Short mmCIF file of C-alpha atoms in Angstrom, two decimals:
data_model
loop_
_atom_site.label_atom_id
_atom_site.label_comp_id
_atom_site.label_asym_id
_atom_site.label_seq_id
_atom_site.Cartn_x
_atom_site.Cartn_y
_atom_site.Cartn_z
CA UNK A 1 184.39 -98.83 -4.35
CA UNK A 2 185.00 -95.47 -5.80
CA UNK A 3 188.48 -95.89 -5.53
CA UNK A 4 188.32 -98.96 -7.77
CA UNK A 5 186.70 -96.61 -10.81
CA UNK A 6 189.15 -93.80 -9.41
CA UNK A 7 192.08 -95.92 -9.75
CA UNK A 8 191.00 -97.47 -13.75
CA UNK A 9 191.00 -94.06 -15.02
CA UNK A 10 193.68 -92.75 -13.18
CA UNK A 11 195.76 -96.02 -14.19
CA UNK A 12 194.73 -95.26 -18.17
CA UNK A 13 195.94 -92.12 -17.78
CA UNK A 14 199.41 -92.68 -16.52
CA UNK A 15 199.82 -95.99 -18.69
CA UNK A 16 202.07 -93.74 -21.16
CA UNK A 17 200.12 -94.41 -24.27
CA UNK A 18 201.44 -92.08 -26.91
CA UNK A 19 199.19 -91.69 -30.02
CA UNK A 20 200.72 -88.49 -31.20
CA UNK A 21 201.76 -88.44 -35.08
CA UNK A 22 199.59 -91.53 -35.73
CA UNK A 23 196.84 -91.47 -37.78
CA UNK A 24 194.11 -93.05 -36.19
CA UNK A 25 193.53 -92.35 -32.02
CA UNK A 26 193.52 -94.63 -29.14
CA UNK A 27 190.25 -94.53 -27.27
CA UNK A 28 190.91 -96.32 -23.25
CA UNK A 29 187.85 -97.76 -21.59
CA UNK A 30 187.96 -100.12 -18.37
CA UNK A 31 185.40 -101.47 -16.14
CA UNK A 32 184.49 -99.19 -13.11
CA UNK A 33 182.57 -99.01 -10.42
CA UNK A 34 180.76 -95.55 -9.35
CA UNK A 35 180.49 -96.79 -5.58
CA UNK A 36 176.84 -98.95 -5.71
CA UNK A 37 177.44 -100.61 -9.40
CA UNK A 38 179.63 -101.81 -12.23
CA UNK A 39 180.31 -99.93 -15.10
CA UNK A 40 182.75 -98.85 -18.20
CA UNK A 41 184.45 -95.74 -18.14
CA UNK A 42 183.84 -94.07 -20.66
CA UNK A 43 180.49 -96.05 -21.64
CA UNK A 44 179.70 -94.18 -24.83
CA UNK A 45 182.05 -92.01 -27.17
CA UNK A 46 181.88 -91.64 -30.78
CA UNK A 47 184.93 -93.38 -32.84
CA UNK A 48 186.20 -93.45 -36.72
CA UNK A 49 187.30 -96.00 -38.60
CA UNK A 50 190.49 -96.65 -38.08
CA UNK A 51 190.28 -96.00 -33.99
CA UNK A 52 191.72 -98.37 -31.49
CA UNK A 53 189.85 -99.17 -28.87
CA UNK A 54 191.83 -100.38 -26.09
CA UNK A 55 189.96 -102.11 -23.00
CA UNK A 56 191.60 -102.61 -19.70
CA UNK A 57 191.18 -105.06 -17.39
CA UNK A 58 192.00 -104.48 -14.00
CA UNK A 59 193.19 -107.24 -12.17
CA UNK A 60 190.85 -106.40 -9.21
CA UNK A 61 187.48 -107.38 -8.13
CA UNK A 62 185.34 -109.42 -10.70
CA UNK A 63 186.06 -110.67 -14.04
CA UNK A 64 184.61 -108.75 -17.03
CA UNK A 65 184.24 -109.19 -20.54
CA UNK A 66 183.59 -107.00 -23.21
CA UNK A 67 181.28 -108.58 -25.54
CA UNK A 68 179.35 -106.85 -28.50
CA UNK A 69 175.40 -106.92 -28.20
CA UNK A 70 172.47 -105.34 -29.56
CA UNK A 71 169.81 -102.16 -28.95
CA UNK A 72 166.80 -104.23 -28.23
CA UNK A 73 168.57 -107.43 -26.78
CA UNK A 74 171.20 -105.54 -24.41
CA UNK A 75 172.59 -108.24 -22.43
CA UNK A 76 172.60 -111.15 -24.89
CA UNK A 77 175.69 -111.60 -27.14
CA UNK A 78 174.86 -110.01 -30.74
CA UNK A 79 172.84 -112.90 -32.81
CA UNK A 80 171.87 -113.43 -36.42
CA UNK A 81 168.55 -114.22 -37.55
CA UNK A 82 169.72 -118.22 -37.08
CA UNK A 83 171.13 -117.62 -33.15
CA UNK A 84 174.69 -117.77 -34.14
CA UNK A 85 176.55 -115.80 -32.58
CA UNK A 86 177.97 -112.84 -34.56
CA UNK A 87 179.64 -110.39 -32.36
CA UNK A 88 183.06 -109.67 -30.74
CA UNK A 89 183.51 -111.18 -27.16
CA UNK A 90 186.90 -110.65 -25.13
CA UNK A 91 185.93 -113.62 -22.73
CA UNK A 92 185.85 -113.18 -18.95
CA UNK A 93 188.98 -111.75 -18.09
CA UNK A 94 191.12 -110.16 -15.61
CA UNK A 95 194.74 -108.45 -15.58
CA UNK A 96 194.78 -107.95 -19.19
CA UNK A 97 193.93 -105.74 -22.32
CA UNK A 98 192.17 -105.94 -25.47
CA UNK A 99 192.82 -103.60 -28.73
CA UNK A 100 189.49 -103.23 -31.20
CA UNK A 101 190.13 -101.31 -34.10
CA UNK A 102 186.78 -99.78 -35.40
CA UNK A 103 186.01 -100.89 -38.85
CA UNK A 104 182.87 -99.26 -39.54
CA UNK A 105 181.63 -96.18 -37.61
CA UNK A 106 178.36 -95.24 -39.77
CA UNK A 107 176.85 -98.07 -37.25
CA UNK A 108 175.88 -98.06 -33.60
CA UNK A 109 178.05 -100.90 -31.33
CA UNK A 110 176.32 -101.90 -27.79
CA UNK A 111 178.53 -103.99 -25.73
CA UNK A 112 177.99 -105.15 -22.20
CA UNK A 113 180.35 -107.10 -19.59
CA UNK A 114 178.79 -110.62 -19.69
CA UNK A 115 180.17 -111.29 -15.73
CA UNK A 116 177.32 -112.47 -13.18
CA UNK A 117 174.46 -109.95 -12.72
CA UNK A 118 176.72 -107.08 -14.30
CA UNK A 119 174.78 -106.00 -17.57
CA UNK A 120 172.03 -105.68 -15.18
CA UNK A 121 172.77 -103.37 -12.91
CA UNK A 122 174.29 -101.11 -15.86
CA UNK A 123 177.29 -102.43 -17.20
CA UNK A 124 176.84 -101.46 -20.88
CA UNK A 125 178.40 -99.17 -23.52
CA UNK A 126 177.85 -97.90 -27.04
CA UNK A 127 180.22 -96.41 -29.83
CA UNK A 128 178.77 -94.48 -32.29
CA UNK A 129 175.08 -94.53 -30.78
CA UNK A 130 172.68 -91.79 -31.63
CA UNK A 131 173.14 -88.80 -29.25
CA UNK A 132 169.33 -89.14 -27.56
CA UNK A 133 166.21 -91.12 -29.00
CA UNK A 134 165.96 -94.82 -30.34
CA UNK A 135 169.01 -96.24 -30.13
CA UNK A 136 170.69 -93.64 -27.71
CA UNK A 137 173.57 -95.16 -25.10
CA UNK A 138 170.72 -93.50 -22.50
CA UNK A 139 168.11 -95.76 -24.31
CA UNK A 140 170.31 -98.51 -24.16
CA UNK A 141 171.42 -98.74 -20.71
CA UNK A 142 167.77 -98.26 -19.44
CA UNK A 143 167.01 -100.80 -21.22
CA UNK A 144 169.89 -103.25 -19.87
CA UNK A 145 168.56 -101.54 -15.73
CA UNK A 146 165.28 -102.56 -16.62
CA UNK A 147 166.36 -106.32 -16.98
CA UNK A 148 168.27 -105.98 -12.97
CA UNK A 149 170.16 -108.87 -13.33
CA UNK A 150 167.35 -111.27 -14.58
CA UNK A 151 169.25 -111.39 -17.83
CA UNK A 152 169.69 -115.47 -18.63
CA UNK A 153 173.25 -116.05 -17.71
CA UNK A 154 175.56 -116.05 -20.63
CA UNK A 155 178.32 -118.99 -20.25
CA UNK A 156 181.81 -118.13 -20.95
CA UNK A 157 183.43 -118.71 -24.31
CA UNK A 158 186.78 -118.31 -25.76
CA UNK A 159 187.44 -115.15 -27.68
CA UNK A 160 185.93 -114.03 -30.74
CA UNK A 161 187.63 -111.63 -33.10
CA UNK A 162 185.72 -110.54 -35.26
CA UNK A 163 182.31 -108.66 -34.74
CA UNK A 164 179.90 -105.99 -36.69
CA UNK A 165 181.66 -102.97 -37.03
CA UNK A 166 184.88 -103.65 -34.77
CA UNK A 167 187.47 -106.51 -34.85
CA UNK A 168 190.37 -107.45 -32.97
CA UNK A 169 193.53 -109.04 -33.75
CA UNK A 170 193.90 -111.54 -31.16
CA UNK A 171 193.13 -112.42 -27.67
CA UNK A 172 193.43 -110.16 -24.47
CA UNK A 173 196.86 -110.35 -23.58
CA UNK A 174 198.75 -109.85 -20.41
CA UNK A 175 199.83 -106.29 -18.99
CA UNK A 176 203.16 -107.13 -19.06
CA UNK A 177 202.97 -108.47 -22.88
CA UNK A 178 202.70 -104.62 -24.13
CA UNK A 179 206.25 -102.91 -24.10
CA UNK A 180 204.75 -99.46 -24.55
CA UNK A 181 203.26 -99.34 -20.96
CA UNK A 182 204.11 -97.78 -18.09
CA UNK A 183 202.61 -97.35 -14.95
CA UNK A 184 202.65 -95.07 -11.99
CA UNK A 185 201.31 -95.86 -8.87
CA UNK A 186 201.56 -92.46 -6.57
CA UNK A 187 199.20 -92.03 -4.41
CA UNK A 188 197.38 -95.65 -5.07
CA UNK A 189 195.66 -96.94 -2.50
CA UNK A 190 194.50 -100.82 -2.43
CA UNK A 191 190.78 -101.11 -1.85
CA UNK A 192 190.30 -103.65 1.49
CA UNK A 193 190.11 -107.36 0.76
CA UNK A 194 191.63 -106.62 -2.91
CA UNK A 195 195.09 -107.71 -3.98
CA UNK A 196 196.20 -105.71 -6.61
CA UNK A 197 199.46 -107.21 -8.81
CA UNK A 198 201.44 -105.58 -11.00
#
């Protein structure tokens, strides 16, 4: 299972994105897997407005989602005061890639990946959270652990843009949709029982 997180972040590397000369950055995250559970990598990193937040999903293992939550309610889509639903959500999703642009940084964003039991076991992520203390990524995921996939299963929706802080401009789209990306596979090596496409 290592070789699944191994392979992400060595995929992100090598996928050729160029961000030099432009004004805001490009910040990569994908889901991982540090050999016993699921995870994003990176799962917390500071961003300004303006940064692109690109998420990758591998087309390996489980689905994920990337869908924007809260500090105290870490596994439960983010809510208003009414229930209604106010935060991003990519959708369950496999073998394709979703760009947020941050649109406010002064405020913390918790996301989680809303697959079966995977917020649970530690599947969470913050931008902009307070280094240690309340509201600290550390705080956060502790918080999600504590819940070890008892977390009230959140049914699958179709994507939503717009959330508090960070937006997107459309749905995940296919790998092959992006023109700018290139990937190398040397020294890849499939993980047993996984078929990996390119």
């Amino acid at each position: 299972m290592f070789l699944r997180l191994a392979f992400s972040v060595s995929l992100l590397l090598s996928a050729g994105l160029n961000t030099a000369g432009a004004e805001s950055q490009t910040v990569n995250v994908a889901p991982g897997n540090n050999g016993t559970e699921p995870l994003f990598v990176p799962a917390h990193f500071d961003a300004s407005n303006g940064t692109s937040v690109l998420i990758y999903f591998p087309n390996v293992g489980p689905y994920h989602s990337f869908t924007q939550s809260s500090f105290d309610k870490p596994c439960t889509p983010l809510q208003d005061s009414e229930n209604v639903t106010i935060g991003f959500d990519s959708g369950l999703t496999s073998a394709t890639e979703w760009e947020l642009t941050i649109t406010n940084a002064t405020i913390p964003i918790y996301f989680f990946s809303k697959g079966p039991n995977q917020c649970g076991q530690g599947m969470v992520g913050a931008i902009n959270a307070p280094q240690n203390g309340t509201g600290s990524y550390d705080e956060f995921y502790a918080a999600a652990v504590k819940l070890n996939g008892t977390a009230i299963t959140v049914p699958d929706t179709t994507p939503i843009l717009t959330g508090v802080g960070a937006a997107a401009t459309g749905p995940p789209r296919g790998l092959g949709e992006r023109s700018d990306l290139q990937f190398s596979v040397e020294g890849f090596m499939p993980l047993e029982g996984y078929v990996t496409s390119f």
